[in-house]
CSV table of C-alpha atoms and ligand atoms in Angstrom, one decimal:
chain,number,residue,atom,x,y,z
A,178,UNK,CA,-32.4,23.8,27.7
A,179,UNK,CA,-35.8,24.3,26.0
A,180,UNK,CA,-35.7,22.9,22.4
A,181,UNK,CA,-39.1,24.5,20.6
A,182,UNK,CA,-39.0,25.4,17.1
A,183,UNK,CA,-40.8,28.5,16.7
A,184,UNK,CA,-43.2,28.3,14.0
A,185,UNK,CA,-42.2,27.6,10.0
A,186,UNK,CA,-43.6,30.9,8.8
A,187,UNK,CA,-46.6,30.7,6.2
A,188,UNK,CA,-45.7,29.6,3.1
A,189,UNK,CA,-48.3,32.6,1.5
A,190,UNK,CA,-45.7,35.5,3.0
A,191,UNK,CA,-43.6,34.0,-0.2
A,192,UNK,CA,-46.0,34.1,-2.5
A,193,UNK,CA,-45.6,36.2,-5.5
A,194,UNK,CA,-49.4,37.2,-6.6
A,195,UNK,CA,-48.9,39.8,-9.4
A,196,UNK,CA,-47.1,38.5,-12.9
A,197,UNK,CA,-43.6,39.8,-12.4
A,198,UNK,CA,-43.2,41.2,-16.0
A,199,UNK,CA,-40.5,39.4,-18.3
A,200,UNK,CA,-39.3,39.5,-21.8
A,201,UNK,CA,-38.7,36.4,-23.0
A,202,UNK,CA,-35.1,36.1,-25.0
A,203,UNK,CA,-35.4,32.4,-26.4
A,204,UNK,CA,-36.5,29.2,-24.7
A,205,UNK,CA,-35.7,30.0,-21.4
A,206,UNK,CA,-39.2,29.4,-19.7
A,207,UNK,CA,-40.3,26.2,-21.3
A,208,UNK,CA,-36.9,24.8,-20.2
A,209,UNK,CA,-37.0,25.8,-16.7
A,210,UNK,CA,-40.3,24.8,-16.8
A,211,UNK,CA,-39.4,21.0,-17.8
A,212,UNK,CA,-36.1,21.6,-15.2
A,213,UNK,CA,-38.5,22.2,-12.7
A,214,UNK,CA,-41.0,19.6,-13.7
A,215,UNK,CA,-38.2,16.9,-13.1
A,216,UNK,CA,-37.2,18.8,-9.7
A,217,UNK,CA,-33.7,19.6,-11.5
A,218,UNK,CA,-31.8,22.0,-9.9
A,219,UNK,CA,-30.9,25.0,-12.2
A,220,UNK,CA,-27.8,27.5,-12.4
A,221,UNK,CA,-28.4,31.0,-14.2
A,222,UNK,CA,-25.3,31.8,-15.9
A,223,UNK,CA,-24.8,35.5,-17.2
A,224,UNK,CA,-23.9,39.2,-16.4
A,225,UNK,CA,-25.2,41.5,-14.0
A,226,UNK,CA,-28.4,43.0,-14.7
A,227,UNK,CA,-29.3,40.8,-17.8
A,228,UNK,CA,-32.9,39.5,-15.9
A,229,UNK,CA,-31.6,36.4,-14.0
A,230,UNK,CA,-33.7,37.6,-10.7
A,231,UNK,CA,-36.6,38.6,-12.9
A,232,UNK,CA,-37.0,35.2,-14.6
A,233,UNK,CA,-36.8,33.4,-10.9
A,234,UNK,CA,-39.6,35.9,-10.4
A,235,UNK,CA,-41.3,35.4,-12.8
A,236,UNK,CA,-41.0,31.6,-12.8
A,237,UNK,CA,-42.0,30.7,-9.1
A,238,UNK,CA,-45.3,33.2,-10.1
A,239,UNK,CA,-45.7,31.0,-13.0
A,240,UNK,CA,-45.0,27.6,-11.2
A,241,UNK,CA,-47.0,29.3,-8.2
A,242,UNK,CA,-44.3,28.1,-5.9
A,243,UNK,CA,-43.2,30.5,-3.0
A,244,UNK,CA,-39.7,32.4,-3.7
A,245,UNK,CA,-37.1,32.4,-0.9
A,246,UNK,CA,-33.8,34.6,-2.3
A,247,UNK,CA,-30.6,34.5,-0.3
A,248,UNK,CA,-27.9,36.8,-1.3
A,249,UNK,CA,-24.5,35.2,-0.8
A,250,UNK,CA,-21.4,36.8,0.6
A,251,UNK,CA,-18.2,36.1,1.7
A,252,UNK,CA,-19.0,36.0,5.3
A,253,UNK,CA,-22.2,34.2,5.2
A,254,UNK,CA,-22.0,30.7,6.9
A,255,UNK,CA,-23.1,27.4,6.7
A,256,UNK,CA,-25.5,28.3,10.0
A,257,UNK,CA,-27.0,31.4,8.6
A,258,UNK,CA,-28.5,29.3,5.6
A,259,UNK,CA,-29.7,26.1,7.6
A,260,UNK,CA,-30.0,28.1,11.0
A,261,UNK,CA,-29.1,28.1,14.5
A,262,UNK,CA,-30.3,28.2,18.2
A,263,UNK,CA,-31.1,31.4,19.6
A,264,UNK,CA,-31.7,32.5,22.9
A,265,UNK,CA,-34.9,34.6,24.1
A,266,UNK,CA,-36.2,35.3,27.6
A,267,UNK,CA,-37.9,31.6,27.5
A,268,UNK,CA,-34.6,30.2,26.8
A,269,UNK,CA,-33.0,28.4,23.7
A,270,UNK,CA,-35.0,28.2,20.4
A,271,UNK,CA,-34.2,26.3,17.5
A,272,UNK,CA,-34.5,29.3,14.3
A,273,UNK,CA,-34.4,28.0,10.9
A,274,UNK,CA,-32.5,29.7,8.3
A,275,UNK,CA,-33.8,30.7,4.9
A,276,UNK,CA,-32.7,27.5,3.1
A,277,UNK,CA,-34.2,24.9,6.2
A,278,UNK,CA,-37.4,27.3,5.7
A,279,UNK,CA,-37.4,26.4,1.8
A,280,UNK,CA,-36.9,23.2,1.8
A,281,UNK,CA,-39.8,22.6,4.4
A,282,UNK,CA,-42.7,24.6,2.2
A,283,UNK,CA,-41.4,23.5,-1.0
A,284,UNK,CA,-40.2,26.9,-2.2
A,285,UNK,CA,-38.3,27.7,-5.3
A,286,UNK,CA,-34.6,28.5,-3.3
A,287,UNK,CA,-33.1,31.1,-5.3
A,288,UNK,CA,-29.1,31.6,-3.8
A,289,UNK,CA,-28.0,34.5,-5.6
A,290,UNK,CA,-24.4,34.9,-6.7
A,291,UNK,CA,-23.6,31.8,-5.2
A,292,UNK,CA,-19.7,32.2,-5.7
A,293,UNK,CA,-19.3,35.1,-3.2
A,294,UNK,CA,-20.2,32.5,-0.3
A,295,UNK,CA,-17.3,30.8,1.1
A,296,UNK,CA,-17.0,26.8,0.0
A,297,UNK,CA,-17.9,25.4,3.1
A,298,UNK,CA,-21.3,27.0,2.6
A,299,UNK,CA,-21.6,25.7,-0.7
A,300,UNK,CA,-21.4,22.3,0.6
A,301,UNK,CA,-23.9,22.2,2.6
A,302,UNK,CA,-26.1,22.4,-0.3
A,303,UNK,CA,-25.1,19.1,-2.1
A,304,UNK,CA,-27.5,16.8,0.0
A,305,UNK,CA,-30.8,18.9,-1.4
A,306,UNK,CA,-29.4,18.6,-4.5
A,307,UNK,CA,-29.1,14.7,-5.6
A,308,UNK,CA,-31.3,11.9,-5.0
A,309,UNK,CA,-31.0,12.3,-1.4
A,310,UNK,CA,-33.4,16.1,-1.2
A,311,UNK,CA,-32.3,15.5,2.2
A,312,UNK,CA,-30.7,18.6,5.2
A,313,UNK,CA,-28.8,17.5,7.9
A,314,UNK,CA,-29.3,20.4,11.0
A,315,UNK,CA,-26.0,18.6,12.7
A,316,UNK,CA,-26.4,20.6,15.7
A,317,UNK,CA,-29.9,20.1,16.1
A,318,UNK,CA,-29.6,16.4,15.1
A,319,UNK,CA,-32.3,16.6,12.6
A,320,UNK,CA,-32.3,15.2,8.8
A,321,UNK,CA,-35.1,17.5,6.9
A,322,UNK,CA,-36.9,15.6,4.0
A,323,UNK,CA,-37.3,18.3,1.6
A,324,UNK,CA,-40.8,19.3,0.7
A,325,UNK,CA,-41.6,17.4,-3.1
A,326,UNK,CA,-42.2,20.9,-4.3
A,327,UNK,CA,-38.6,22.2,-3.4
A,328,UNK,CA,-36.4,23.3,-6.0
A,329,UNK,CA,-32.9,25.0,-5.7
A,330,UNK,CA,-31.4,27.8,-8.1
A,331,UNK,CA,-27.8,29.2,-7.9
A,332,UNK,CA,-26.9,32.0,-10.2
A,333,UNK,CA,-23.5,32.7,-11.0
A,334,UNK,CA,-21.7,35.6,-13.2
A,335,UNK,CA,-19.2,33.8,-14.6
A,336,UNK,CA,-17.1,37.0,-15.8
A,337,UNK,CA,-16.4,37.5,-11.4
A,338,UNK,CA,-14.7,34.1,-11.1
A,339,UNK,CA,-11.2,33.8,-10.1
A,340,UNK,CA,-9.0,31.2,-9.2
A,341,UNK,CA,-10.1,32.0,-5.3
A,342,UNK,CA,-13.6,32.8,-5.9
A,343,UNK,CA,-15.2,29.5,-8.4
A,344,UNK,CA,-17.7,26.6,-7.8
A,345,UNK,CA,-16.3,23.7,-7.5
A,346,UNK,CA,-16.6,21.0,-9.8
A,347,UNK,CA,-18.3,19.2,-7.5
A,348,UNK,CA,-21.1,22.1,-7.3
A,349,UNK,CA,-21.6,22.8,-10.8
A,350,UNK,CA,-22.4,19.1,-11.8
A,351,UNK,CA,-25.2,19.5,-9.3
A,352,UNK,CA,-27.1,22.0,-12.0
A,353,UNK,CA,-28.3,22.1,-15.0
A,354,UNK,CA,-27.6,25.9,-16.9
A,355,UNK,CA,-29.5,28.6,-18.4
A,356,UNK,CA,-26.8,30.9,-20.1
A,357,UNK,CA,-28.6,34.7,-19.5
A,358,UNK,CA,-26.7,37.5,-22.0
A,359,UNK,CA,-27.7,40.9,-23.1
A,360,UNK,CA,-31.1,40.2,-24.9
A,361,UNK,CA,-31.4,40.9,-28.5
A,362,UNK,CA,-32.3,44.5,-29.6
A,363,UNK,CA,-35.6,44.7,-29.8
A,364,UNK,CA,-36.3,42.8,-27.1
A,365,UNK,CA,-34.5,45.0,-25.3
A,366,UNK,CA,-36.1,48.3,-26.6
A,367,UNK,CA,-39.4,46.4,-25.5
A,368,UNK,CA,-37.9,46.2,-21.9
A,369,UNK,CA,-36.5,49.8,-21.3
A,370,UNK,CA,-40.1,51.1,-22.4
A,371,UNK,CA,-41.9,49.0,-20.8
A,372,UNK,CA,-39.8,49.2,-17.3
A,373,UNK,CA,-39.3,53.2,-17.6
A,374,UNK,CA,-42.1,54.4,-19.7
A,375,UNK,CA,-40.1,56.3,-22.4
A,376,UNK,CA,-40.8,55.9,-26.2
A,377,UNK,CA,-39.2,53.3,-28.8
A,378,UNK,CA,-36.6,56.0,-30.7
A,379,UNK,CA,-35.5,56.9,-27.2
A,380,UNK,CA,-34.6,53.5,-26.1
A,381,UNK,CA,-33.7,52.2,-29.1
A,382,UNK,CA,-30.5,55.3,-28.7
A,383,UNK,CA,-30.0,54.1,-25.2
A,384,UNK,CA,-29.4,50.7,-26.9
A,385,UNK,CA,-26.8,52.3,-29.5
A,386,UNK,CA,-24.6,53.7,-26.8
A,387,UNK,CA,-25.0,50.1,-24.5
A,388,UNK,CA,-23.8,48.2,-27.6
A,389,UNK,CA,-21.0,50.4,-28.6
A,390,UNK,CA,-20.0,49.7,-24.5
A,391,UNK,CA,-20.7,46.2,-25.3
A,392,UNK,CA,-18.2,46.1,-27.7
A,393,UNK,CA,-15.5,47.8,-24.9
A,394,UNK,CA,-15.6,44.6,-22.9
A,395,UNK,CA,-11.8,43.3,-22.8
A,396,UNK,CA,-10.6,46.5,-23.9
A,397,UNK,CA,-10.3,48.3,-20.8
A,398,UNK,CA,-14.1,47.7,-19.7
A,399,UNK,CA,-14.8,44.3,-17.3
A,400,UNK,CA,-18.4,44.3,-18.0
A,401,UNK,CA,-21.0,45.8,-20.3
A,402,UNK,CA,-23.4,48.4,-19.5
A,403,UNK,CA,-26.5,46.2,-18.6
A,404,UNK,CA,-30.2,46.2,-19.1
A,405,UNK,CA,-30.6,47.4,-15.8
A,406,UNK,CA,-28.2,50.3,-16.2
A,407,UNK,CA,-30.7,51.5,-19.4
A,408,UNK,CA,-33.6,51.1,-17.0
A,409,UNK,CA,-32.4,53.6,-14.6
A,410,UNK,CA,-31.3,55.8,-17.6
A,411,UNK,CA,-35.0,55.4,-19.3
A,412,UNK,CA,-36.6,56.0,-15.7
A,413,UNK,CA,-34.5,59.5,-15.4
A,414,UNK,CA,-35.4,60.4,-18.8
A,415,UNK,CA,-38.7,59.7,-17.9
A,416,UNK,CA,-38.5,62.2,-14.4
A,417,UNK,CA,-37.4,65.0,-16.7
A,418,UNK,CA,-33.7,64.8,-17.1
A,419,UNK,CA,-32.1,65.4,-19.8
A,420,UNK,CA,-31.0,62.5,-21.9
A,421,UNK,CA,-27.2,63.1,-22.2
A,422,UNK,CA,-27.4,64.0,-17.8
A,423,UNK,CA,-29.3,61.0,-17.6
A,424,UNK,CA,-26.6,59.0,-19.6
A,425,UNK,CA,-23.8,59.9,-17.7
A,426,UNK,CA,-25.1,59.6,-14.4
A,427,UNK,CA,-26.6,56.4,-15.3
A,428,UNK,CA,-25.1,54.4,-18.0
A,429,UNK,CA,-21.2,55.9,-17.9
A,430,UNK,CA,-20.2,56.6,-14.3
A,431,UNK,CA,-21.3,53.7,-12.8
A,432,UNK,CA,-19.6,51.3,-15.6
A,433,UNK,CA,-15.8,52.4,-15.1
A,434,UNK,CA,-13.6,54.8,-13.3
A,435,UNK,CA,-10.9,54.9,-16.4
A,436,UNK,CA,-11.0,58.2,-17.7
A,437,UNK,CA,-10.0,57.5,-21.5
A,438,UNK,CA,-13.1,55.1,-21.2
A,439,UNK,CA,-15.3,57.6,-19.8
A,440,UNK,CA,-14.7,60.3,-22.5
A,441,UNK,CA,-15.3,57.7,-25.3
A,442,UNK,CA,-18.2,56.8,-23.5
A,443,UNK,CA,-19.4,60.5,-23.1
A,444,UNK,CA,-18.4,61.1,-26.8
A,445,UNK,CA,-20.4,58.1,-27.8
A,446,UNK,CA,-23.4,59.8,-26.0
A,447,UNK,CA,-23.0,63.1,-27.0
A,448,UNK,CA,-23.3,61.4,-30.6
A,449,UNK,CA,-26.5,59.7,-30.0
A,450,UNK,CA,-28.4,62.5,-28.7
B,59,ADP,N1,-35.8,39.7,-19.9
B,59,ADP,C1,-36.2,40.7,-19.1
B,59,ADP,N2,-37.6,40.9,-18.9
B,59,ADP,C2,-38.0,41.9,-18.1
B,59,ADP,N3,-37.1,42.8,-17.5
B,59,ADP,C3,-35.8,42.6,-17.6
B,59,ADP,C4,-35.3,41.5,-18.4
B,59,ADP,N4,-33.9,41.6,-18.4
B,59,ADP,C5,-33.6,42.6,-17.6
B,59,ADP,N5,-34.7,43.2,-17.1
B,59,ADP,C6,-34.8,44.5,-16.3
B,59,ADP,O1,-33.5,44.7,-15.9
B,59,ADP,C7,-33.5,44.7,-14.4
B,59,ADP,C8,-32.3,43.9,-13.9
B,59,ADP,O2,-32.5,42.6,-14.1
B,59,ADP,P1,-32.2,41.5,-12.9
B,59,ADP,O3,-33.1,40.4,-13.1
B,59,ADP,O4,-32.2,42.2,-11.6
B,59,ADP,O5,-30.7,41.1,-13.3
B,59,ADP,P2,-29.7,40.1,-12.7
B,59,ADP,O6,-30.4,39.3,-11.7
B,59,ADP,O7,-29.3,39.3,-13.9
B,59,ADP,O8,-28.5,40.9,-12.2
B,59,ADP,C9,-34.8,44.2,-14.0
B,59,ADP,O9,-35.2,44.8,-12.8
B,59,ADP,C10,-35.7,44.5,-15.2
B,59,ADP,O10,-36.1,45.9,-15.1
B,60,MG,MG1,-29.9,39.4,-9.6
């Protein structure tokens, strides 16, 4: 059995060279920025589509670290984060998996929505994050020193968790936390325009009808409609369509299948424009 390792790919294919844009909402970059400093592995706690992938963007462009993003689910396992041998026409090749391949360039690991991956997986992080910054490959029988450079970020919605699907204890006291929320209104109005083009008044209406939603959440809606949701409405607005089109296809039917929540909704549009 041949044991090469094929090469660690450059560390410049993870680059990020162009500012990724982001709004700041509080204090959230100087903090990471002293998390990172102290090689402190952070948790981004918040809804979906409230900028938690846009600030690890924008961060490892900042901290001009390379970005390696894994998304988790349920059936990802321990091997397809650290790796595993393959088998090509030359034989078997050790492959290293995305985390290995971060913690050997000193990359900024971003694992995102950590709690869809099963708990074995999750453990397999724990050595890379204490004193140890160490990976065990077991199968290859290699301990990997992680780069000084390496830093691991989880994020984590923590409206999904259940009783079946949480971190443990033992995981979350690995982290420090960034709490990520809707951002304030005119922050936000500076985000829609800026990420779909369309003027102030218009977003500003988009951010009446997301706030009145907002305010739904525990009466029949799971989640708020979420920056990202008024993006894709700005960005259709912006093609042409009609406003109260645009809302529905982008900020209503998407956000629940209830339909005494989607006629408030539509009512609440129909009221705005
Ligand atoms: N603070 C922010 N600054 C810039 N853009 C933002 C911000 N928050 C949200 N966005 C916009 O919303 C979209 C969704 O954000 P994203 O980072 O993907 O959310 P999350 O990772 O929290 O689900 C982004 O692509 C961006 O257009
Ligand atoms: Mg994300």
């Amino acid at each position: 059995m041949t044991q090469a390792i094929k090469a660690v790919p450059p560390h410049s294919q993870y680059i990020i060279d162009d500012e990724p844009y982001y709004q700041e909402t509080g204090d959230e970059i100087a903090l990471y920025q002293a998390a990172y400093d102290a090689r402190i592995p952070m948790m981004l706690k918040g809804p979906t589509g409230c900028g938690k992938t846009r600030f690890v963007e924008h961060m490892a462009w900042k901290l001009k670290r390379p970005l390696i993003t894994i998304s988790c689910h349920e059936d990802m396992t321990a091997s397809d984060l650290i790796g595993r041998y393959l088998l090509d026409a030359d034989g078997t090749y050790w492959q290293d998996g995305p985390l290995t391949t971060a913690a050997r360039i000193g990359a900024v690991c971003y694992l995102d929505e950590v709690v869809e991956a099963r708990q074995d997986t999750t453990v397999a992080i724990h050595s890379l994050t204490d004193y140890r910054r160490t990976l065990a490959l077991e199968k290859k029988g290699e301990l990997v020193n992680a780069h000084p450079d390496f830093q691991l970020v989880i994020s984590y919605n923590p409206g999904y968790q259940t009783l079946m699907k949480d971190l443990k204890t033992s995981t979350k006291q690995r982290f420090a936390a960034l709490e990520f929320t809707y951002p304030e209104k005119e922050t936000e109005i500076a985000i829609v325009c800026h990420e779909s083009g369309i003027d102030e008044e218009t977003a500003e209406r988009l951010i009446q009808i997301a706030t009145h939603a907002r305010n739904l959440v525990g009466h029949g809606l799971s989640e708020g409609i979420s920056t990202r949701l008024l993006v894709y409405t700005g960005q259709l607005i912006a093609k042409g369509i009609p406003a109260v089109a645009a809302c529905h296809m982008a900020l209503v039917r998407p956000l629940s299948d209830d339909p005494d929540i989607r006629d408030t909704l539509d009512a609440t549009v129909q009221g705005c424009f």
